[in-house]
Coordinates of C-alpha atoms in Angstrom, one line a residue:
M175 CA 16.6 4.9 17.5
K176 CA 15.6 2.6 14.7
Y177 CA 14.1 3.6 11.3
F178 CA 12.3 2.3 8.4
C179 CA 11.2 3.7 5.0
N180 CA 8.2 2.8 3.1
P181 CA 7.7 0.6 1.2
L182 CA 8.8 -1.9 3.9
N183 CA 12.2 -3.5 3.1
V184 CA 11.3 -7.2 2.7
D185 CA 11.7 -9.9 0.0
Y186 CA 8.8 -9.4 -2.4
R187 CA 8.4 -12.6 -4.2
Y188 CA 8.4 -12.7 -7.8
Q189 CA 4.9 -13.6 -9.4
F190 CA 4.4 -15.2 -12.8
N191 CA 0.9 -14.1 -13.8
Q192 CA -1.3 -15.3 -16.8
Q193 CA -4.8 -13.7 -17.2
V194 CA -7.6 -16.0 -18.5
M195 CA -10.8 -14.4 -19.8
P196 CA -13.9 -16.5 -20.8
G197 CA -14.0 -16.5 -24.6
L198 CA -10.6 -14.6 -25.0
G199 CA -8.3 -17.4 -24.0
E200 CA -5.0 -17.1 -22.1
G201 CA -3.0 -14.0 -22.0
A202 CA 0.9 -13.6 -22.0
I203 CA 2.7 -14.5 -18.6
E204 CA 3.6 -11.2 -16.7
V205 CA 6.4 -11.1 -14.2
S206 CA 6.5 -8.7 -11.2
R207 CA 7.1 -8.6 -7.5
E208 CA 4.2 -8.5 -5.2
A209 CA 2.9 -8.4 -1.6
A210 CA -0.5 -6.7 -0.7
D211 CA -3.6 -6.8 1.7
P212 CA -1.4 -6.8 4.8
S213 CA -2.9 -8.1 8.3
M214 CA -0.5 -6.9 11.0
I215 CA -0.7 -8.2 14.6
Y216 CA 1.3 -8.3 17.8
F217 CA 1.4 -11.9 19.2
K218 CA 3.9 -13.2 22.0
G219 CA 6.3 -10.5 21.9
K220 CA 6.7 -10.0 18.1
Y221 CA 4.9 -8.3 15.3
Y222 CA 3.8 -10.3 12.3
I223 CA 2.5 -9.1 8.8
F224 CA 0.6 -11.6 6.8
A225 CA 0.3 -10.4 3.1
S226 CA -0.9 -11.8 -0.2
M227 CA 1.5 -13.9 -2.3
T228 CA 4.4 -14.1 0.1
L229 CA 4.4 -17.8 0.9
G230 CA 4.7 -17.0 4.6
V231 CA 5.0 -14.2 7.1
W232 CA 7.0 -11.2 7.9
V233 CA 8.4 -11.2 11.5
S234 CA 9.8 -8.2 13.6
E235 CA 10.7 -7.5 17.1
D236 CA 11.0 -3.8 16.7
M237 CA 8.6 -2.6 13.9
A238 CA 11.5 -1.5 12.1
N239 CA 13.4 -4.6 10.8
W240 CA 11.3 -7.3 9.1
E241 CA 12.2 -10.8 7.9
A242 CA 10.3 -13.1 5.6
K243 CA 9.9 -16.6 6.9
R244 CA 8.2 -19.7 5.2
L245 CA 5.1 -21.2 6.7
P246 CA 3.8 -24.7 6.9
D247 CA 2.6 -25.8 3.3
N248 CA -1.0 -26.7 4.5
L249 CA -1.9 -22.9 4.4
P250 CA -3.6 -21.6 1.3
F251 CA -0.6 -19.3 0.0
Y252 CA -2.2 -18.8 -3.5
D253 CA -5.4 -17.3 -2.0
Y254 CA -5.5 -13.5 -1.7
A255 CA -6.0 -11.2 1.4
P256 CA -4.9 -13.3 4.3
D257 CA -6.8 -12.4 7.4
V258 CA -5.1 -12.8 10.9
R259 CA -6.5 -12.4 14.3
V260 CA -5.4 -13.2 17.8
I261 CA -8.3 -14.7 19.8
G262 CA -7.2 -16.0 23.1
D263 CA -4.2 -18.4 23.0
Y264 CA -4.7 -18.7 19.2
V265 CA -4.0 -16.9 16.1
Y266 CA -6.7 -17.4 13.4
F267 CA -5.9 -17.3 9.6
S268 CA -8.2 -17.4 6.5
A269 CA -7.9 -16.4 2.9
S270 CA -10.0 -15.7 -0.2
K271 CA -11.4 -18.1 -2.7
R272 CA -14.5 -17.8 -4.9
G273 CA -16.7 -20.8 -5.7
E274 CA -15.9 -23.1 -2.9
P275 CA -15.9 -22.9 0.9
C276 CA -13.0 -21.2 2.6
N277 CA -11.4 -22.9 5.3
F278 CA -10.2 -21.4 8.6
Y279 CA -6.9 -22.3 10.4
R280 CA -5.5 -21.7 13.8
T281 CA -2.1 -22.1 15.6
K282 CA -0.5 -21.2 18.9
N283 CA 2.9 -20.8 17.2
I284 CA 2.9 -18.7 14.2
E285 CA 6.3 -19.4 12.9
E286 CA 6.5 -23.3 13.5
G287 CA 2.8 -24.3 13.6
P288 CA 1.0 -26.6 13.4
Y289 CA -2.0 -24.9 11.7
E290 CA -5.2 -26.7 12.7
E291 CA -7.8 -26.7 9.9
I292 CA -11.3 -25.8 10.4
K293 CA -13.6 -26.8 7.7
G294 CA -15.3 -23.8 6.1
T295 CA -19.0 -23.8 5.1
F296 CA -19.2 -20.8 2.5
D297 CA -16.9 -18.9 0.2
F298 CA -15.7 -15.4 0.6
W299 CA -13.2 -12.8 -0.5
D300 CA -11.2 -10.3 1.6
P301 CA -12.1 -11.8 5.0
N302 CA -11.8 -10.2 8.3
L303 CA -12.4 -11.9 11.9
F304 CA -13.1 -9.7 14.9
V305 CA -13.6 -10.8 18.5
D306 CA -15.6 -8.3 20.6
D307 CA -15.0 -7.6 24.5
D308 CA -17.7 -10.1 25.3
G309 CA -16.2 -12.9 23.4
K310 CA -18.6 -12.8 20.5
V311 CA -16.9 -13.4 17.1
Y312 CA -17.9 -11.4 14.0
F313 CA -16.9 -12.0 10.2
Y314 CA -16.7 -9.3 7.5
W315 CA -16.0 -10.0 3.8
G316 CA -16.6 -8.5 0.3
C317 CA -14.6 -7.7 -2.6
A318 CA -16.4 -6.4 -5.8
N319 CA -17.8 -3.4 -7.4
M320 CA -21.2 -4.8 -7.6
T321 CA -21.6 -6.1 -4.1
P322 CA -21.3 -4.8 -0.8
I323 CA -19.2 -5.7 2.4
W324 CA -21.2 -8.2 4.3
G325 CA -21.0 -9.2 8.1
V326 CA -22.4 -12.0 10.3
E327 CA -21.8 -13.3 13.9
M328 CA -19.9 -16.5 14.0
D329 CA -19.7 -19.5 16.1
P330 CA -16.2 -19.3 17.8
E331 CA -15.7 -23.0 18.1
T332 CA -17.1 -24.1 14.5
M333 CA -16.5 -20.8 12.7
Q334 CA -19.8 -21.2 11.2
P335 CA -22.3 -18.3 10.8
K336 CA -24.9 -17.8 13.4
T337 CA -26.8 -15.3 11.6
E338 CA -27.7 -14.4 8.1
R339 CA -25.3 -12.1 6.3
I340 CA -26.1 -8.4 6.6
E341 CA -25.2 -5.7 3.9
L342 CA -23.0 -3.2 5.7
V343 CA -21.2 -0.9 3.3
H344 CA -22.0 0.0 -0.3
G345 CA -20.1 2.1 -2.7
N346 CA -21.4 5.8 -2.8
W347 CA -19.1 7.5 -5.3
S348 CA -21.7 10.0 -6.3
E349 CA -20.8 11.7 -2.7
N350 CA -17.7 10.1 -1.8
G351 CA -15.0 11.4 -4.3
Y352 CA -12.4 9.3 -3.0
E353 CA -14.3 6.2 -4.1
V354 CA -14.1 7.2 -7.9
C355 CA -11.6 5.1 -9.7
G356 CA -8.7 6.0 -12.1
E357 CA -5.5 8.2 -11.5
D358 CA -6.6 11.1 -9.2
H359 CA -10.1 9.8 -9.3
C360 CA -10.5 10.8 -13.0
D361 CA -12.7 7.8 -14.2
L362 CA -16.4 8.4 -13.5
P363 CA -18.3 5.1 -13.4
L364 CA -21.2 4.3 -15.7
E365 CA -24.8 5.1 -14.8
D366 CA -27.0 2.2 -14.7
D367 CA -28.7 2.4 -18.3
A368 CA -25.3 2.9 -19.8
L369 CA -23.8 0.1 -17.8
E370 CA -26.5 -2.4 -18.9
A371 CA -26.1 -1.4 -22.6
K372 CA -22.2 -1.9 -22.5
Y373 CA -22.6 -5.2 -20.6
R374 CA -25.0 -6.5 -23.1
G375 CA -22.8 -5.5 -25.9
F376 CA -19.9 -7.0 -24.4
M377 CA -21.7 -10.4 -23.7
Q378 CA -23.1 -10.4 -27.4
M379 CA -19.4 -9.9 -28.7
Q380 CA -18.5 -13.0 -26.8
G381 CA -21.3 -15.0 -28.5
M382 CA -23.5 -15.3 -25.3
D383 CA -27.1 -14.3 -24.7
P384 CA -27.1 -12.2 -21.5
D385 CA -30.8 -13.3 -21.0
N386 CA -30.2 -16.9 -21.1
L387 CA -27.0 -17.8 -19.4
P388 CA -26.5 -21.2 -17.7
P389 CA -26.7 -21.3 -14.0
Q390 CA -22.8 -21.6 -13.7
M391 CA -22.4 -18.3 -15.6
Q392 CA -24.5 -16.3 -13.3
G393 CA -21.7 -15.5 -10.9
M394 CA -19.3 -14.7 -13.8
A395 CA -21.9 -12.5 -15.3
I396 CA -22.1 -10.2 -12.3
M397 CA -18.2 -10.1 -12.3
L398 CA -18.2 -9.2 -16.1
K399 CA -20.7 -6.5 -15.5
G400 CA -18.6 -5.0 -12.7
Y401 CA -15.7 -5.2 -15.1
V402 CA -17.1 -3.0 -17.7
S403 CA -18.9 -0.6 -15.1
G404 CA -16.0 1.6 -13.9
R405 CA -17.4 1.3 -10.4
P406 CA -15.2 1.3 -7.5
Y407 CA -14.2 -2.0 -5.7
I408 CA -15.5 -1.9 -2.2
E409 CA -13.2 -4.4 -0.3
G410 CA -10.7 -5.2 2.2
A411 CA -12.8 -5.0 5.5
W412 CA -11.0 -4.6 8.9
M413 CA -12.8 -4.0 12.3
D414 CA -11.4 -2.1 15.2
K415 CA -13.2 -1.1 18.4
H416 CA -12.5 2.1 20.4
D417 CA -14.3 3.5 23.3
G418 CA -17.4 1.4 22.6
K419 CA -17.6 2.3 19.0
Y420 CA -17.0 -0.1 16.1
Y421 CA -14.9 1.2 13.2
L422 CA -15.6 -0.8 9.9
Q423 CA -12.7 0.0 7.6
Y424 CA -12.8 -0.7 3.9
A425 CA -10.7 -0.2 0.7
C426 CA -11.5 1.7 -2.5
P427 CA -11.7 2.2 -5.5
G428 CA -8.9 -0.1 -6.9
A429 CA -5.4 -1.4 -6.1
Q430 CA -4.0 -0.2 -9.5
F431 CA -4.6 3.4 -8.9
N432 CA -2.5 6.0 -7.0
V433 CA -5.5 6.8 -5.0
Y434 CA -5.9 3.3 -3.4
A435 CA -7.4 4.3 0.2
D436 CA -8.9 3.0 3.3
G437 CA -12.3 4.6 4.5
V438 CA -14.0 4.0 7.6
Y439 CA -17.6 3.7 8.9
V440 CA -18.7 4.0 12.6
S441 CA -21.6 2.2 14.6
D442 CA -22.7 1.4 18.1
S443 CA -23.0 -2.3 17.0
P444 CA -20.5 -4.7 15.3
L445 CA -23.2 -5.5 12.6
G446 CA -24.4 -1.9 12.2
P447 CA -26.1 0.0 11.0
F448 CA -22.9 2.1 10.2
K449 CA -22.6 5.8 9.4
L450 CA -19.7 7.2 7.4
A451 CA -17.2 8.8 9.7
E452 CA -16.4 12.5 9.3
N453 CA -12.7 11.8 8.5
N454 CA -12.6 10.0 5.1
P455 CA -10.7 8.5 3.8
Y456 CA -8.6 8.0 6.8
S457 CA -5.7 6.4 4.9
Y458 CA -4.8 8.1 1.7
K459 CA -1.3 8.7 0.1
P460 CA -1.9 9.6 -3.6
G461 CA 1.5 11.4 -4.0
G462 CA 5.2 11.2 -3.4
F463 CA 7.6 8.5 -4.4
I464 CA 5.3 5.4 -4.1
P465 CA 1.5 6.2 -3.8
G466 CA -1.4 4.1 -2.5
A467 CA -2.6 3.3 1.0
G468 CA -5.6 0.8 0.8
H469 CA -6.6 -2.5 2.0
G470 CA -4.8 -2.9 5.1
S471 CA -5.1 -3.2 9.0
T472 CA -4.8 -1.3 12.2
M473 CA -2.8 -2.6 15.2
R474 CA -1.8 -1.4 18.6
D475 CA 1.9 -2.1 19.5
Q476 CA 3.3 -3.0 22.9
K477 CA 3.3 0.6 23.9
D478 CA -0.1 1.4 22.8
N479 CA 0.9 3.1 19.6
L480 CA -1.5 2.7 16.9
W481 CA -0.1 1.8 13.3
H482 CA -1.8 1.2 10.1
T483 CA -0.4 -0.8 7.3
S484 CA -1.8 -1.1 3.8
T485 CA -1.1 -1.7 0.1
M486 CA 1.1 0.6 -2.0
R487 CA 0.9 0.8 -5.9
I488 CA 3.5 0.3 -8.8
S489 CA 1.3 -1.5 -11.4
I490 CA 3.7 -1.2 -14.3
N491 CA 4.7 -4.8 -15.2
H492 CA 1.4 -6.2 -13.8
N493 CA -1.7 -4.5 -12.3
F494 CA -1.1 -6.3 -9.1
E495 CA 2.7 -5.1 -8.9
R496 CA 2.3 -3.9 -5.3
R497 CA 4.3 -3.1 -2.1
V498 CA 3.3 -2.9 1.6
G499 CA 3.7 0.4 3.7
V500 CA 3.2 1.1 7.6
W501 CA 2.2 4.5 9.1
P502 CA 1.5 5.9 12.4
A503 CA -2.3 6.2 13.3
G504 CA -4.6 7.0 16.2
F505 CA -8.0 7.9 17.4
D506 CA -8.1 11.8 18.4
A507 CA -10.1 13.1 21.3
D508 CA -13.4 13.0 19.3
G509 CA -12.9 9.4 18.4
E510 CA -11.7 10.0 14.8
L511 CA -9.7 7.4 13.3
F512 CA -6.7 9.1 11.5
C513 CA -3.3 7.9 9.8
N514 CA -0.4 10.3 9.2
Q515 CA 1.1 9.9 5.5
R516 CA 2.2 13.4 5.1
Y517 CA 5.7 12.3 4.5
G518 CA 4.7 8.7 4.3
D519 CA 7.6 7.3 2.1
W520 CA 10.4 9.1 4.1
P521 CA 12.3 7.4 6.9
Q522 CA 10.4 7.0 10.2
A523 CA 11.8 6.6 13.6
V524 CA 10.6 3.8 15.8
S525 CA 11.4 4.6 19.4
G526 CA 10.0 1.5 21.2
D527 CA 8.1 3.9 23.4
K528 CA 5.0 6.0 23.2
Q529 CA 5.4 8.2 20.0
D530 CA 3.7 11.4 18.7
P531 CA 2.0 10.1 15.4
W532 CA 2.2 13.7 13.9
K533 CA 5.9 14.4 14.5
N534 CA 7.7 15.8 11.4
P535 CA 10.7 13.7 9.8
E536 CA 14.1 14.2 11.3
W537 CA 15.7 14.2 7.7
M538 CA 14.7 15.9 4.5
L539 CA 14.9 14.7 1.1
L540 CA 18.2 15.7 -0.6
S541 CA 18.1 13.9 -3.9
Y542 CA 15.1 15.3 -5.8
G543 CA 15.9 16.5 -9.2
K544 CA 19.6 16.3 -8.6
N545 CA 22.0 15.4 -11.5
A546 CA 22.6 11.7 -12.0
T547 CA 25.1 9.9 -14.2
A548 CA 25.6 6.0 -14.9
S549 CA 27.9 3.7 -16.5
S550 CA 25.5 3.0 -19.2
A551 CA 21.7 3.4 -19.9
E552 CA 18.9 2.3 -22.2
E553 CA 17.3 5.0 -24.3
G554 CA 14.5 6.7 -22.2
K555 CA 15.6 5.0 -19.1
G556 CA 18.6 7.3 -18.2
A557 CA 20.3 7.9 -14.9
D558 CA 17.9 11.0 -14.1
K559 CA 15.1 8.7 -13.3
V560 CA 16.6 7.6 -9.9
T561 CA 16.0 11.2 -8.7
E562 CA 12.7 11.7 -10.1
E563 CA 10.9 10.6 -6.8
N564 CA 8.6 8.4 -9.1
V565 CA 8.8 4.5 -8.3
R566 CA 7.2 3.9 -11.9
T567 CA 10.3 5.2 -13.7
W568 CA 13.8 3.8 -13.6
W569 CA 17.4 3.8 -14.8
R570 CA 18.1 0.6 -16.7
A571 CA 21.8 -0.3 -17.5
A572 CA 22.6 -1.2 -21.0
S573 CA 24.0 -4.5 -20.2
E574 CA 23.5 -7.4 -17.8
K575 CA 27.2 -7.4 -16.7
P576 CA 28.1 -6.9 -12.9
G577 CA 29.4 -3.6 -12.1
E578 CA 27.0 -1.3 -13.7
W579 CA 26.6 1.7 -11.7
V580 CA 24.7 4.9 -11.1
Q581 CA 25.6 8.1 -9.2
V582 CA 23.9 11.0 -7.8
D583 CA 25.5 14.5 -7.2
L584 CA 23.8 16.4 -4.5
G585 CA 25.4 19.5 -5.9
E586 CA 27.3 20.4 -2.7
T587 CA 28.5 18.4 0.5
M588 CA 25.5 17.7 2.6
D589 CA 24.8 15.9 5.9
V590 CA 23.6 12.6 4.8
H591 CA 21.7 10.2 7.4
A592 CA 19.9 7.8 5.2
I593 CA 19.7 6.3 1.6
Q594 CA 16.9 4.2 0.3
V595 CA 18.0 2.0 -2.7
N596 CA 15.0 1.1 -4.7
F597 CA 15.3 -1.7 -7.3
A598 CA 12.9 -2.0 -10.2
D599 CA 11.9 -4.7 -12.7
D600 CA 11.5 -4.3 -16.5
K601 CA 9.8 -6.8 -18.8
I602 CA 11.3 -10.0 -17.4
E603 CA 11.0 -12.6 -19.9
I604 CA 12.2 -16.0 -18.7
P605 CA 10.6 -19.6 -18.6
T606 CA 8.2 -20.0 -15.5
P607 CA 10.1 -21.7 -13.0
G608 CA 7.3 -23.8 -11.7
E609 CA 3.8 -25.1 -12.4
L610 CA 1.1 -22.2 -13.0
R611 CA -1.9 -22.6 -10.6
G612 CA -5.4 -21.0 -10.9
N613 CA -8.9 -20.8 -11.9
Q614 CA -11.3 -19.7 -14.7
T615 CA -10.0 -16.2 -14.6
G616 CA -6.1 -16.4 -14.0
K617 CA -3.1 -18.5 -13.2
R618 CA 0.1 -17.8 -11.3
Y619 CA 3.2 -19.1 -10.0
I620 CA 4.9 -17.8 -6.8
E621 CA 8.8 -18.1 -6.9
E622 CA 9.8 -20.3 -4.2
R623 CA 13.6 -19.9 -4.6
D624 CA 15.3 -17.3 -2.5
L625 CA 16.9 -15.0 -4.8
I626 CA 19.9 -12.5 -4.3
T627 CA 20.4 -8.8 -4.8
R628 CA 24.0 -7.4 -4.2
W629 CA 25.5 -4.1 -4.5
T630 CA 27.9 -1.5 -2.9
L631 CA 27.3 2.0 -2.0
E632 CA 30.1 4.6 -2.0
G633 CA 30.4 8.2 -1.0
S634 CA 32.6 11.1 -1.8
V635 CA 33.0 14.8 -1.4
D636 CA 35.0 15.5 -4.7
G637 CA 34.1 12.8 -7.0
K638 CA 37.6 11.4 -6.9
D639 CA 38.1 9.8 -3.6
Y640 CA 35.3 7.5 -2.4
F641 CA 34.8 5.7 0.9
M642 CA 32.3 2.7 1.6
I643 CA 29.0 3.4 3.0
E644 CA 27.5 0.1 2.7
D645 CA 28.9 -3.0 1.3
K646 CA 26.4 -5.7 0.4
S647 CA 28.5 -7.6 -2.1
E648 CA 28.3 -10.9 -0.1
V649 CA 24.7 -11.0 1.1
T650 CA 22.2 -13.7 0.7
T651 CA 19.1 -11.5 0.6
N652 CA 16.9 -10.0 -1.9
L653 CA 15.8 -6.6 -0.7
P654 CA 14.4 -4.3 -3.4
H655 CA 13.9 -1.2 -1.2
D656 CA 16.9 -1.3 1.3
L657 CA 17.5 1.3 3.8
V658 CA 21.0 2.5 4.9
V659 CA 20.9 4.5 8.0
R660 CA 23.8 6.6 9.5
E661 CA 22.4 8.1 12.5
D662 CA 25.2 10.4 13.2
G663 CA 25.3 11.5 9.7
L664 CA 28.1 11.6 6.9
Q665 CA 29.4 14.5 4.9
I666 CA 28.8 13.4 1.3
R667 CA 28.3 15.1 -2.2
Y668 CA 28.4 12.2 -4.5
L669 CA 26.8 8.7 -4.0
K670 CA 27.6 5.8 -6.2
L671 CA 25.7 2.7 -6.3
T672 CA 27.3 -0.4 -8.0
V673 CA 25.0 -3.1 -8.8
L674 CA 26.7 -6.6 -8.7
E675 CA 23.8 -9.1 -8.8
V676 CA 20.1 -8.9 -9.4
P677 CA 17.6 -11.8 -9.6
Y678 CA 17.4 -13.7 -12.9
D679 CA 20.6 -11.9 -14.1
Q680 CA 18.6 -9.1 -15.7
K681 CA 20.0 -5.7 -16.3
A682 CA 20.3 -3.5 -13.4
C683 CA 17.0 -1.3 -12.8
V684 CA 16.8 1.3 -10.0
S685 CA 13.8 3.5 -9.6
G686 CA 15.2 5.6 -6.7
L687 CA 18.4 6.2 -5.2
R688 CA 16.9 8.5 -2.4
V689 CA 19.0 10.5 0.0
F690 CA 17.8 12.0 3.1
G691 CA 19.6 14.4 5.7
R692 CA 20.1 18.1 6.2
G693 CA 21.0 20.7 3.8
N694 CA 23.1 23.9 4.3
G695 CA 20.6 26.6 3.9
Q696 CA 17.2 27.8 5.3
A697 CA 13.8 26.4 5.3
P698 CA 11.5 28.0 2.5
K699 CA 9.4 31.0 2.9
T700 CA 5.8 30.6 4.1
P701 CA 3.9 29.6 1.0
T702 CA 0.7 31.6 -0.1
F703 CA -2.1 29.8 -2.0
A704 CA -5.7 29.7 -3.0
A705 CA -8.0 26.8 -2.7
K706 CA -11.5 26.8 -4.4
R707 CA -14.2 24.1 -4.2
E708 CA -15.7 23.3 -7.6
A709 CA -19.1 23.0 -8.9
D710 CA -18.8 19.3 -8.3
R711 CA -18.3 19.4 -4.6
R712 CA -16.1 16.3 -4.8
Y713 CA -13.4 18.5 -6.3
M714 CA -11.2 21.4 -5.2
K715 CA -8.4 23.3 -7.0
V716 CA -5.4 24.3 -5.0
T717 CA -3.0 26.9 -6.5
I718 CA 0.2 28.1 -5.3
E719 CA 0.6 31.8 -5.7
S720 CA 4.1 32.2 -4.5
P721 CA 6.3 29.4 -6.1
S722 CA 10.0 29.7 -5.1
D723 CA 13.2 28.3 -6.5
D724 CA 14.3 27.1 -2.9
V725 CA 11.1 24.8 -2.6
V726 CA 11.5 21.1 -3.3
G727 CA 7.9 20.3 -3.0
Y728 CA 4.7 21.0 -1.4
N729 CA 2.3 19.1 0.9
I730 CA -1.4 19.9 0.4
L731 CA -3.3 19.3 3.7
W732 CA -7.0 19.2 4.1
G733 CA -9.6 18.0 6.8
H734 CA -13.2 18.7 8.2
K735 CA -11.9 20.9 10.8
A736 CA -9.0 23.6 11.1
D737 CA -7.1 21.4 13.7
K738 CA -7.9 18.1 11.8
L739 CA -5.8 18.4 8.5
Y740 CA -5.6 14.4 8.5
H741 CA -5.4 14.3 4.6
S742 CA -2.3 15.1 2.4
Y743 CA -1.1 15.0 -1.1
M744 CA 2.6 15.6 -1.8
V745 CA 3.4 17.1 -5.1
F746 CA 6.7 18.2 -6.9
G747 CA 7.3 20.5 -9.7
V748 CA 3.5 21.8 -9.9
T749 CA 2.0 24.9 -8.6
E750 CA -1.6 23.9 -9.2
K751 CA -3.4 20.7 -8.3
E752 CA -6.9 19.3 -8.5
I753 CA -7.9 17.2 -5.9
K754 CA -11.1 14.9 -6.4
A755 CA -11.3 13.1 -3.1
L756 CA -13.8 15.2 -1.1
V757 CA -17.1 14.2 0.6
T758 CA -20.0 16.3 -0.9
T759 CA -21.7 16.8 2.4
Q760 CA -18.6 17.7 4.3
N761 CA -17.0 21.4 4.6
Y762 CA -13.2 21.5 4.7
F763 CA -10.2 23.5 5.6
V764 CA -7.0 23.6 3.6
R765 CA -3.2 24.3 4.3
V766 CA -0.2 24.1 2.1
D767 CA 3.3 23.5 3.5
A768 CA 6.4 24.0 1.6
F769 CA 9.5 21.8 2.1
N770 CA 13.0 21.8 0.9
E771 CA 16.4 20.1 2.0
N772 CA 16.6 22.3 4.9
G773 CA 13.2 22.1 6.6
I774 CA 9.3 22.4 6.4
T775 CA 7.4 25.8 6.5
E776 CA 3.7 25.5 7.4
G777 CA 1.2 27.6 5.5
Q778 CA -1.8 29.5 6.8
V779 CA -5.2 27.4 7.3
I780 CA -8.0 28.6 5.3
A781 CA -11.7 27.6 4.9
L782 CA -12.5 25.9 1.7
S783 CA -14.9 28.3 -0.2

């Protein structure tokens, strides 16, 4: 069996970003790693993921092990949201650019090229190409909080529109709670009158008359109005067809939030009209170690398993500090599109055969809240951060010298099967290695050099005698989310990570030394809970009524039918949670599952009152 653990274990290239705002000048350069907006396809026996700002493509033969490869330089690597689709013998590629026509590219050989350029005739952002069963080609795009997702039919030879663009999906945050911005959907957008007043005030502060803007500023004015609106971004279109129905997927409310999600509308026609599906959002992962599951794609593998890949959020060093995740998905008997993210950042098995998308994980989380020590640490960034299950906090060594270490004590010897080593970044301040590129709103440089991360991982049962688990002291790779698997298991109490080299010779930073396996006790007792819908029907409050010391965490599940609990929110250390992601017109059922180091215990399903 082969395994992977989200976020995907791939070289995420460093970005040197500088924000530019009209009238406000250039900001400081912010450094972080990023990949996002993944398009995943199966082509000629291999799996490929094209993601933003990677300078290439990720390639896999088994869906578990991915390798980053550079692509020909004529592709627009500095344009966001690459879209890739297989049409006949070709793979078609496009990416986003505002203010000038976006070109298309096609190739019969993804890794070697060449990529034939097809001149574009209009600009777009967040593109998605779709070929129907009859050979007709359709195109979808849109990425803003003031405009919708559009669709057109395209000429498959010239890649020019054959029809006028049609508005397909608009934001509807007053009914769809999952479209509201903020952490846990806490930032309600401005109403029209308040938005107009705030926009006009902002423009006047910049010395601009909002009633007499020059023509070249009209598009920018719409963007600025959106910037102050607090309204969700409706973006990241992806189309699939299943049993004669068209499933138009879209992302919302914003990549920098833990609630970044993918929703879906359904139609009998590729250009609508579309109706909101009953199961929404179908991709949603607000909790756990690393949250976020928006702006992605859905793909069938060679064994007809459906997989969904999308963007995960860190957003500490820069708003677009992001990663990529992959989850099992599917269509149920009623044609509902779903994605299983209940334990979405735990090790997942890939059998290479037909799989059950709802199978529970084989190994449990052993490291949460466990005692950790280190060779040194900066104040406020101690060793305890590596067991917090929070990608946004980290241990940082007090020096840059090789050999700084952090150690986790599981408390007793346990059967360890997998360890995920998660490196972080912390305010990197170095000269930009290359030329910044950009436009009127921002500039960036993507690190082109192949950097290196080296470390060793040792285990012990007594804290005195150690044995080597994984030696990466001589590698030439740079993998910030490395996964070590020992399928047969190892008896370990102490795990010691020694950091030998990190990019740019920075101080060692580790956000998670996450350990998975099997404990020595019993699964938790069946949890009892209460769930109540609030006056605002987008909200519900879930209260754990039987908290227990032997529980590591809870998974709150809900769905529009008792046997379709397709949504989940994993929590640690809390017994009450308000969830604001409901659709006002939908009724729901709720279940709370408890888990610890020994297993998962399902709660009872109740109707949400």
